[in-house]
Coordinates of C-alpha atoms in Angstrom, one line a residue:
M1 CA 0.0 0.0 0.0
D2 CA 1.5 3.0 -1.0
A3 CA 0.6 6.7 0.2
A4 CA -1.9 7.3 -2.8
E5 CA -4.1 3.7 -1.7
F6 CA -3.5 4.7 2.0
R7 CA -5.1 8.4 1.1
K8 CA -7.9 6.4 -0.2
R9 CA -8.3 3.4 2.1
G10 CA -8.2 5.7 5.0
K11 CA -11.1 7.8 4.0
E12 CA -13.1 4.7 3.5
M13 CA -12.1 3.2 6.8
V14 CA -13.0 6.7 8.6
D15 CA -16.4 6.3 7.1
Y16 CA -16.8 2.9 8.3
V17 CA -16.0 3.8 11.4
A18 CA -18.4 6.7 11.7
D19 CA -21.0 4.7 9.9
Y20 CA -20.5 2.4 13.2
L21 CA -20.9 4.5 15.7
E22 CA -23.5 6.4 13.8
K23 CA -25.6 3.3 13.7
I24 CA -24.2 1.4 16.4
D25 CA -28.1 1.2 18.4
K26 CA -28.9 -1.0 15.6
R27 CA -26.5 -3.8 16.2
Q28 CA -27.3 -6.1 19.0
V29 CA -25.3 -5.2 21.9
F30 CA -23.9 -8.5 23.2
P31 CA -22.8 -10.9 20.4
D32 CA -24.1 -14.4 19.3
V33 CA -21.4 -16.0 19.2
E34 CA -19.9 -19.5 21.4
P35 CA -16.2 -19.6 22.5
G36 CA -13.8 -20.6 19.6
Y37 CA -16.3 -19.1 16.9
L38 CA -13.4 -17.5 15.2
R39 CA -10.7 -20.2 14.5
P40 CA -12.8 -21.6 11.5
L41 CA -13.3 -18.7 10.0
I42 CA -9.9 -17.8 9.0
P43 CA -7.1 -19.8 7.8
D44 CA -4.8 -21.5 9.9
C45 CA -1.7 -19.8 8.6
A46 CA -0.7 -16.4 7.3
P47 CA -1.1 -16.4 3.5
Q48 CA 2.2 -16.6 1.3
D49 CA 1.2 -13.7 -0.6
P50 CA -0.2 -10.4 -0.2
E51 CA -4.1 -9.8 0.1
S52 CA -6.2 -6.9 -1.0
F53 CA -7.5 -4.5 1.0
E54 CA -11.0 -5.2 -0.2
D55 CA -10.2 -8.7 0.9
V56 CA -9.7 -7.6 4.2
F57 CA -12.2 -4.9 4.8
K58 CA -15.0 -7.4 3.7
D59 CA -14.1 -9.7 6.4
I60 CA -14.5 -6.9 9.0
E61 CA -18.1 -7.3 8.8
K62 CA -17.8 -11.3 8.3
I63 CA -15.5 -12.6 10.8
I64 CA -14.6 -9.7 13.5
M65 CA -18.0 -7.9 14.4
P66 CA -20.2 -11.0 14.8
G67 CA -17.7 -11.2 18.1
V68 CA -17.9 -7.7 19.1
T69 CA -19.7 -6.6 22.4
H70 CA -20.8 -2.8 21.6
W71 CA -19.2 -0.9 24.5
H72 CA -20.3 2.4 22.7
S73 CA -23.8 1.4 22.2
P74 CA -26.5 3.3 24.1
Y75 CA -27.5 -0.2 25.4
F76 CA -24.3 -1.2 26.9
F77 CA -24.5 -0.5 31.0
A78 CA -21.9 -2.8 32.1
Y79 CA -18.9 -2.1 33.6
F80 CA -17.8 1.2 33.7
P81 CA -17.6 4.0 30.5
S82 CA -14.8 3.2 27.9
A83 CA -14.6 6.3 26.4
S84 CA -14.4 7.7 22.8
S85 CA -14.9 11.2 20.5
F86 CA -14.3 11.7 17.5
P87 CA -11.4 14.3 18.5
A88 CA -9.6 11.2 20.2
L89 CA -10.1 9.2 17.3
L90 CA -8.6 11.6 15.3
A91 CA -5.8 12.2 17.8
D92 CA -5.0 8.5 17.3
I93 CA -4.4 8.6 13.9
L94 CA -2.1 11.2 14.6
C95 CA -0.2 9.2 16.9
G96 CA -0.4 6.1 15.0
G97 CA 1.3 8.2 12.0
I98 CA 3.9 9.9 13.9
G99 CA 4.7 6.6 15.6
C100 CA 7.7 7.5 17.8
V101 CA 8.5 5.9 20.9
G102 CA 9.0 8.3 23.4
F103 CA 10.6 6.9 26.7
S104 CA 12.9 9.6 26.7
W105 CA 12.9 13.6 26.0
A106 CA 15.3 13.4 23.3
A107 CA 13.4 10.2 21.8
S108 CA 10.3 12.6 21.0
P109 CA 10.7 16.2 22.8
A110 CA 6.8 16.9 21.6
C111 CA 5.7 13.8 23.1
T112 CA 7.5 14.3 26.6
E113 CA 6.5 17.9 26.7
L114 CA 2.7 18.0 25.6
E115 CA 2.1 14.9 28.4
T116 CA 3.6 17.2 31.1
V117 CA 1.7 20.3 30.1
M118 CA -1.8 18.2 29.4
L119 CA -1.3 16.5 33.0
D120 CA -1.0 20.0 34.4
W121 CA -3.8 21.4 32.6
L122 CA -6.0 18.2 33.8
G123 CA -4.9 18.5 37.2
K124 CA -6.1 21.9 37.2
M125 CA -9.1 20.8 36.1
I126 CA -9.9 18.9 38.9
N127 CA -8.1 21.8 41.4
L128 CA -5.5 19.1 42.5
P129 CA -3.0 20.9 45.0
E130 CA -0.1 22.7 43.6
E131 CA 2.2 20.3 44.7
F132 CA 1.1 17.5 42.2
L133 CA 1.6 20.0 38.9
A134 CA 4.9 20.2 37.2
G135 CA 5.0 23.6 36.8
K136 CA 8.1 25.2 35.5
D137 CA 10.0 24.0 38.6
G138 CA 7.6 21.6 40.5
Q139 CA 8.8 18.7 42.6
G140 CA 5.3 16.8 41.5
G141 CA 4.2 15.8 38.2
G142 CA 1.6 13.7 36.3
V143 CA 2.2 11.0 33.7
I144 CA -0.1 9.0 31.4
Q145 CA 0.0 5.3 32.3
G146 CA -1.7 2.6 30.3
S147 CA -4.1 2.0 33.1
A148 CA -5.6 2.1 36.8
S149 CA -4.1 -0.8 37.8
E150 CA -0.6 0.0 36.5
A151 CA -1.0 3.5 38.4
T152 CA -1.7 1.2 41.5
L153 CA 1.4 -1.2 40.8
I154 CA 4.0 1.8 40.2
S155 CA 3.0 3.5 43.5
L156 CA 3.3 0.3 45.2
L157 CA 6.4 -0.4 44.0
A158 CA 7.9 3.1 44.3
A159 CA 6.3 2.9 48.2
R160 CA 8.0 -0.1 48.9
T161 CA 11.4 0.8 47.6
K162 CA 11.2 4.0 50.0
T163 CA 10.2 2.1 53.0
I164 CA 13.0 -0.5 52.6
R165 CA 15.6 2.1 52.6
R166 CA 14.2 4.2 55.2
V167 CA 14.1 1.4 57.5
Q168 CA 17.6 0.1 56.3
S169 CA 18.9 3.6 57.4
E170 CA 17.3 3.2 60.5
N171 CA 18.1 0.0 61.4
P172 CA 21.4 -1.2 59.0
E173 CA 21.4 -4.9 60.3
L174 CA 18.5 -5.5 58.6
T175 CA 18.6 -7.1 55.0
E176 CA 16.2 -6.2 52.2
A177 CA 14.7 -9.8 52.7
D178 CA 14.0 -9.0 56.4
I179 CA 12.1 -6.1 55.8
M180 CA 10.3 -7.5 52.8
G181 CA 8.7 -10.2 54.5
R182 CA 7.3 -7.7 57.2
L183 CA 5.5 -5.1 55.0
V184 CA 2.0 -4.6 54.6
A185 CA -0.3 -3.1 52.0
Y186 CA -3.7 -2.0 52.5
A187 CA -7.1 -1.8 51.0
S188 CA -10.7 -1.6 51.4
D189 CA -12.7 -4.6 51.1
Q190 CA -14.5 -2.8 48.3
A191 CA -11.1 -2.1 46.4
H192 CA -10.4 -3.1 42.7
S193 CA -8.8 -6.6 42.4
S194 CA -5.9 -4.8 40.7
V195 CA -5.0 -3.7 44.0
E196 CA -4.6 -7.3 45.2
R197 CA -2.8 -7.8 42.2
A198 CA -0.6 -5.2 42.5
A199 CA 0.7 -6.4 46.2
L200 CA 1.2 -9.9 44.4
I201 CA 3.5 -8.5 41.8
G202 CA 5.5 -6.6 44.5
G203 CA 5.5 -9.4 46.7
V204 CA 4.3 -8.1 49.6
K205 CA 1.3 -8.9 51.8
I206 CA -1.8 -7.0 51.7
K207 CA -4.4 -7.1 54.0
N208 CA -8.5 -5.7 53.6
V209 CA -9.8 -2.8 55.7
S210 CA -13.4 -3.4 56.6
S211 CA -15.6 -0.8 54.6
D212 CA -18.8 0.2 56.5
D213 CA -22.7 0.4 56.0
K214 CA -22.0 2.7 53.0
F215 CA -19.1 0.5 51.5
T216 CA -16.5 3.2 52.5
V217 CA -13.4 2.9 54.8
C218 CA -13.4 5.1 57.9
G219 CA -10.4 6.4 59.7
S220 CA -10.8 4.1 63.0
A221 CA -11.0 0.9 60.8
L222 CA -7.4 1.4 59.2
K223 CA -6.2 2.7 62.4
K224 CA -7.3 -0.6 64.0
V225 CA -5.6 -2.8 61.8
L226 CA -2.5 -0.6 61.6
D227 CA -2.3 -1.2 65.3
E228 CA -2.9 -4.9 65.5
D229 CA -0.3 -5.5 62.7
K230 CA 2.3 -3.1 64.2
A231 CA 2.6 -4.5 67.6
S232 CA 2.8 -7.9 65.7
G233 CA 6.3 -6.4 64.1
L234 CA 4.8 -5.9 60.9
I235 CA 5.6 -2.7 58.8
P236 CA 2.5 -1.2 57.2
F237 CA 3.5 0.8 53.9
F238 CA 1.1 1.4 51.9
F239 CA -2.5 2.3 51.7
C240 CA -5.0 2.3 48.3
A241 CA -7.5 4.7 49.0
T242 CA -10.6 4.3 46.5
L243 CA -13.0 6.9 45.0
G244 CA -15.6 5.7 43.5
T245 CA -15.6 1.7 44.1
T246 CA -16.1 -0.4 41.2
P247 CA -19.1 -2.2 43.0
C248 CA -21.4 0.6 44.1
C249 CA -19.0 3.8 43.6
S250 CA -18.7 4.3 47.3
F251 CA -15.8 6.9 48.4
D252 CA -13.4 6.0 51.3
R253 CA -13.0 9.0 54.0
L254 CA -9.6 10.8 53.0
L255 CA -10.1 13.7 55.3
E256 CA -9.5 10.7 58.4
L257 CA -7.4 8.2 56.3
G258 CA -5.0 10.9 55.0
P259 CA -3.9 12.0 58.5
I260 CA -3.3 8.8 59.6
C261 CA -1.1 7.7 56.6
N262 CA 0.9 10.9 57.0
K263 CA 1.8 10.4 60.7
E264 CA 2.6 6.4 60.1
N265 CA 4.5 6.7 57.1
I266 CA 2.6 5.1 54.9
W267 CA 2.3 6.0 51.2
M268 CA -1.5 6.8 50.5
H269 CA -2.4 5.9 47.2
I270 CA -6.0 7.2 45.7
D271 CA -7.6 5.3 42.7
A272 CA -10.1 7.1 41.2
A273 CA -10.2 5.4 37.8
Y274 CA -14.2 6.0 37.0
A275 CA -15.1 9.1 39.4
G276 CA -12.0 11.0 39.1
S277 CA -13.7 12.6 35.7
A278 CA -16.6 13.8 37.7
F279 CA -14.0 16.2 39.8
I280 CA -14.2 18.6 37.1
C281 CA -17.6 19.5 38.0
P282 CA -17.7 21.7 41.2
E283 CA -20.7 20.1 42.8
F284 CA -18.6 17.0 42.7
R285 CA -15.2 18.2 43.5
H286 CA -15.9 17.7 47.5
L287 CA -15.6 14.2 46.8
L288 CA -11.9 14.7 46.1
N289 CA -11.4 16.7 49.4
G290 CA -8.2 15.4 51.3
V291 CA -6.0 14.4 48.3
E292 CA -3.6 16.8 49.7
F293 CA -2.4 14.1 52.3
A294 CA -2.0 12.0 49.4
D295 CA 1.3 10.9 47.5
S296 CA -0.5 9.5 44.2
F297 CA -3.5 9.9 42.7
N298 CA -5.0 8.6 39.6
F299 CA -8.2 8.5 37.5
N300 CA -9.0 7.3 33.7
P301 CA -10.1 10.2 31.1
H302 CA -10.7 7.0 29.0
K303 CA -13.4 5.9 31.1
W304 CA -15.3 8.8 31.4
L305 CA -13.7 11.7 29.7
L306 CA -14.1 11.1 26.0
V307 CA -10.5 10.2 25.6
N308 CA -10.4 6.7 24.2
F309 CA -8.4 3.7 26.0
D310 CA -5.7 3.5 26.7
C311 CA -5.2 7.4 29.2
S312 CA -4.8 6.8 32.9
A313 CA -3.7 10.2 34.3
M314 CA -1.7 9.7 37.5
W315 CA 0.2 12.1 39.4
V316 CA 2.8 12.2 42.3
K317 CA 3.9 15.3 44.7
K318 CA 7.5 13.9 44.4
R319 CA 8.6 12.7 40.9
S320 CA 11.9 11.8 43.2
D321 CA 10.2 8.6 44.3
L322 CA 9.2 7.3 41.3
I323 CA 12.7 7.8 39.5
G324 CA 14.5 6.7 42.7
A325 CA 12.8 3.5 42.5
F326 CA 13.2 2.9 38.7
K327 CA 15.5 4.4 37.4
L328 CA 18.5 2.7 34.9
E329 CA 20.7 4.5 32.9
P330 CA 22.3 2.2 30.0
L331 CA 24.8 3.9 27.9
Y332 CA 22.0 3.4 24.6
L333 CA 19.2 5.4 26.4
Q334 CA 21.5 8.3 27.6
H335 CA 21.2 12.1 26.3
H336 CA 23.1 15.2 26.7
H337 CA 20.1 17.3 27.9
Q338 CA 19.2 14.6 30.8
E339 CA 21.3 16.2 33.6
S340 CA 19.9 19.9 32.8
G341 CA 16.9 19.5 35.4
L342 CA 14.6 20.7 32.6
V343 CA 13.5 17.4 30.8
T344 CA 11.5 14.9 32.1
D345 CA 12.5 10.8 30.8
Y346 CA 9.3 9.0 31.6
R347 CA 11.0 5.9 31.1
H348 CA 11.5 6.2 34.8
W349 CA 7.7 6.7 35.8
Q350 CA 6.2 3.5 34.4
I351 CA 6.9 -0.3 33.7
P352 CA 7.5 -0.7 30.1
L353 CA 10.0 1.7 28.7
G354 CA 8.2 2.1 25.5
R355 CA 5.1 4.5 25.4
R356 CA 3.1 6.2 22.7
F357 CA 2.3 9.7 21.8
R358 CA -0.9 9.2 24.3
S359 CA -1.2 13.1 25.0
L360 CA -2.0 13.8 21.7
K361 CA -5.8 12.4 22.7
L362 CA -6.2 14.9 25.8
W363 CA -4.9 17.7 23.8
F364 CA -7.2 17.4 20.7
V365 CA -10.2 16.6 23.4
L366 CA -9.8 19.3 26.1
R367 CA -9.2 22.0 23.2
M368 CA -12.2 20.7 20.9
Y369 CA -14.8 20.1 24.2
G370 CA -13.7 22.6 26.4
V371 CA -14.1 22.2 30.1
T372 CA -17.8 23.1 29.7
G373 CA -18.4 20.5 27.1
L374 CA -16.8 17.9 29.7
Q375 CA -19.0 19.0 32.4
E376 CA -21.9 18.8 30.3
H377 CA -21.1 15.1 29.1
I378 CA -20.5 14.4 33.1
R379 CA -23.9 16.0 34.4
K380 CA -25.8 14.3 31.6
H381 CA -24.9 10.9 32.5
V382 CA -25.8 11.8 35.9
R383 CA -28.9 13.1 35.3
L384 CA -29.7 9.9 33.5
S385 CA -28.4 7.4 36.9
H386 CA -30.9 9.5 38.7
Q387 CA -33.6 9.2 35.8
F388 CA -32.9 5.2 36.2
E389 CA -32.9 5.3 40.1
H390 CA -36.2 6.9 40.1
L391 CA -38.1 4.4 38.0
V392 CA -36.8 1.6 40.4
L393 CA -38.0 3.3 43.2
Q394 CA -41.5 3.7 41.6
D395 CA -41.2 -0.4 41.6
E396 CA -42.0 -1.9 45.1
R397 CA -40.8 -5.0 43.9
F398 CA -36.9 -3.8 43.7
E399 CA -34.9 -1.9 45.7
I400 CA -31.9 0.5 45.9
C401 CA -28.7 -1.0 47.3
A402 CA -26.1 1.8 47.3
E403 CA -26.3 5.2 47.3
V404 CA -26.8 6.6 43.9
V405 CA -23.6 9.5 43.6
L406 CA -22.4 9.6 40.2
G407 CA -23.3 7.4 37.1
L408 CA -24.0 4.0 38.8
V409 CA -26.9 2.4 40.0
C410 CA -26.9 -0.7 41.9
F411 CA -30.2 -2.2 42.4
R412 CA -32.1 -5.6 42.6
L413 CA -35.4 -8.1 43.1
K414 CA -36.3 -7.8 46.6
G415 CA -35.7 -11.9 47.2
S416 CA -32.9 -14.1 47.1
N417 CA -29.9 -14.4 45.2
E418 CA -30.9 -17.2 42.9
L419 CA -33.9 -15.1 42.0
N420 CA -31.7 -11.7 41.0
K421 CA -29.1 -14.2 39.3
A422 CA -32.2 -15.6 37.3
L423 CA -33.3 -12.0 36.4
L424 CA -29.7 -11.3 35.0
K425 CA -29.2 -14.3 33.4
I426 CA -32.4 -13.4 30.9
I427 CA -31.2 -9.9 30.9
N428 CA -28.4 -11.0 29.2
E429 CA -29.9 -13.6 27.2
A430 CA -32.3 -11.4 25.5
K431 CA -29.3 -9.6 24.3
K432 CA -31.3 -5.8 24.2
I433 CA -28.9 -4.5 26.7
H434 CA -25.8 -5.8 28.8
L435 CA -25.3 -5.3 32.6
V436 CA -23.1 -7.1 35.1
P437 CA -23.6 -7.7 38.9
C438 CA -21.8 -7.5 42.2
Y439 CA -21.7 -8.4 45.2
L440 CA -22.7 -5.9 48.1
R441 CA -22.0 -7.9 51.7
E442 CA -23.6 -11.2 50.4
K443 CA -26.2 -9.7 48.3
F444 CA -26.3 -10.2 44.3
V445 CA -26.8 -7.1 43.2
L446 CA -26.9 -5.7 39.6
R447 CA -25.0 -2.6 38.1
F448 CA -26.5 -0.2 35.7
A449 CA -23.9 1.8 34.6
I450 CA -24.9 4.7 32.2
C451 CA -21.9 4.5 29.6
S452 CA -22.1 5.3 26.0
R453 CA -21.7 8.9 24.7
T454 CA -24.8 8.6 22.9
V455 CA -27.0 7.4 25.4
E456 CA -30.4 9.3 25.9
S457 CA -33.3 9.4 28.3
T458 CA -35.3 7.2 25.8
H459 CA -32.6 4.4 26.3
V460 CA -32.7 4.5 29.9
K461 CA -36.5 4.3 29.4
F462 CA -36.2 1.9 27.3
A463 CA -33.8 -0.4 29.7
W464 CA -36.1 -0.1 32.3
Q465 CA -39.1 -1.1 30.6
H466 CA -37.4 -4.2 29.5
I467 CA -35.7 -4.9 32.9
S468 CA -39.3 -4.7 34.5
Q469 CA -41.0 -7.0 32.2
L470 CA -38.6 -9.4 32.1
A471 CA -39.0 -9.2 36.3
T472 CA -42.7 -9.6 35.7
D473 CA -42.3 -12.8 33.9
L474 CA -39.6 -14.2 35.6
L475 CA -41.8 -13.6 38.9
Q476 CA -45.1 -15.4 37.4
T477 CA -42.6 -18.3 36.5
W478 CA -40.8 -18.8 39.9
E479 CA -44.5 -18.2 41.7
H480 CA -45.8 -21.1 39.8
D481 CA -42.5 -23.1 40.4
D482 CA -43.4 -22.7 44.5
H483 CA -46.9 -23.5 44.0
Q484 CA -46.3 -27.1 42.1
Q485 CA -43.4 -27.7 45.1

């Protein structure tokens, strides 16, 4: 394919993607395929000779689309949003076209410098404390990670290194292995599984801190477990606070937890993967109060801020804590500006060496939507979630299981877990809408997340009418079965 054909085919692909997104509501949200569907549809080996673009293009609908779950459908209410917008897609084309690997400033100065400035823009949008911004001569700064899971892992590893060095300076007789065996990380019992996974990769113990009846962690619960562990000779070193938990979008109490972490020399990382985008709205910014006590903070613009995957924004108060944990300087990666104090080499801030020019997506989206456009997007989703909550509350057969704060509603039929599992099964088998469940304490709960950029009130009403009718049919069946026994 030469440049002339690329121009032609590129326009065709843009038209295809635009048509796909414009007409996505006509597609069944969840595919009708079984595991292994794809292998019989394609050859066992790659072709020896080149095939035409037409041959590849026609196979998109024939082979790929039958197995796609349409995350951007207005009938997709599962997980949390996966952001997308036309400006972000255009930026991704440019990113792919430039094709740089921005591991250092010298590898592509624009890639590094735009990222630093965009993370300052984003930090100012959510009113992050000045210490988290790079500015012209700050000690903190932001970086784009691939996911919130990576941000948690990076924070935990940096905290581990910092704690080991501190403890060894106080107790030179202790080996690194002695200290590692005593380190403990903490997170809410509602925290995402990626926190536990970070501890697994980091080779340290992790303990759950019990949440209260609102599924949040308060200061007294953390202090209790810390006191017990310190009395047993363990070394608490890391706490991951969650703002907007995955099961029910609850918020840990930063104003209680932060001072405890600071006093006990514990690194506090804040995971606000989904909820963080909402903090650009003044009416939701109070949910971030207490961030000033944190060492690191992360949220995903690729969830709710119209920037397509992957773009996970992470800030640290002291970038030296990250660089000190990960810095290696082989000759082939060095450059003559690196000691100037004026440049950032992001390879020291992350797990992989290579990195894409992801800040282009932020630059395009922030400029073409503006803060007000993005705020309206967030507010619209929150309004729609409260609309769904209102519909649920009007039906006495159902109950709301957690406070609706942002764009997630947790609900269920009043009754057994088996009844609610059966309801979810028939909802997803009908493939009109798509939902996923969670457990809140011992209750099996259905999650209804407002996800699509194009979702409207009509889609929410349709979803509720569909759920309500399926519930009616199910309850009649269950009552009939009860009478038969």
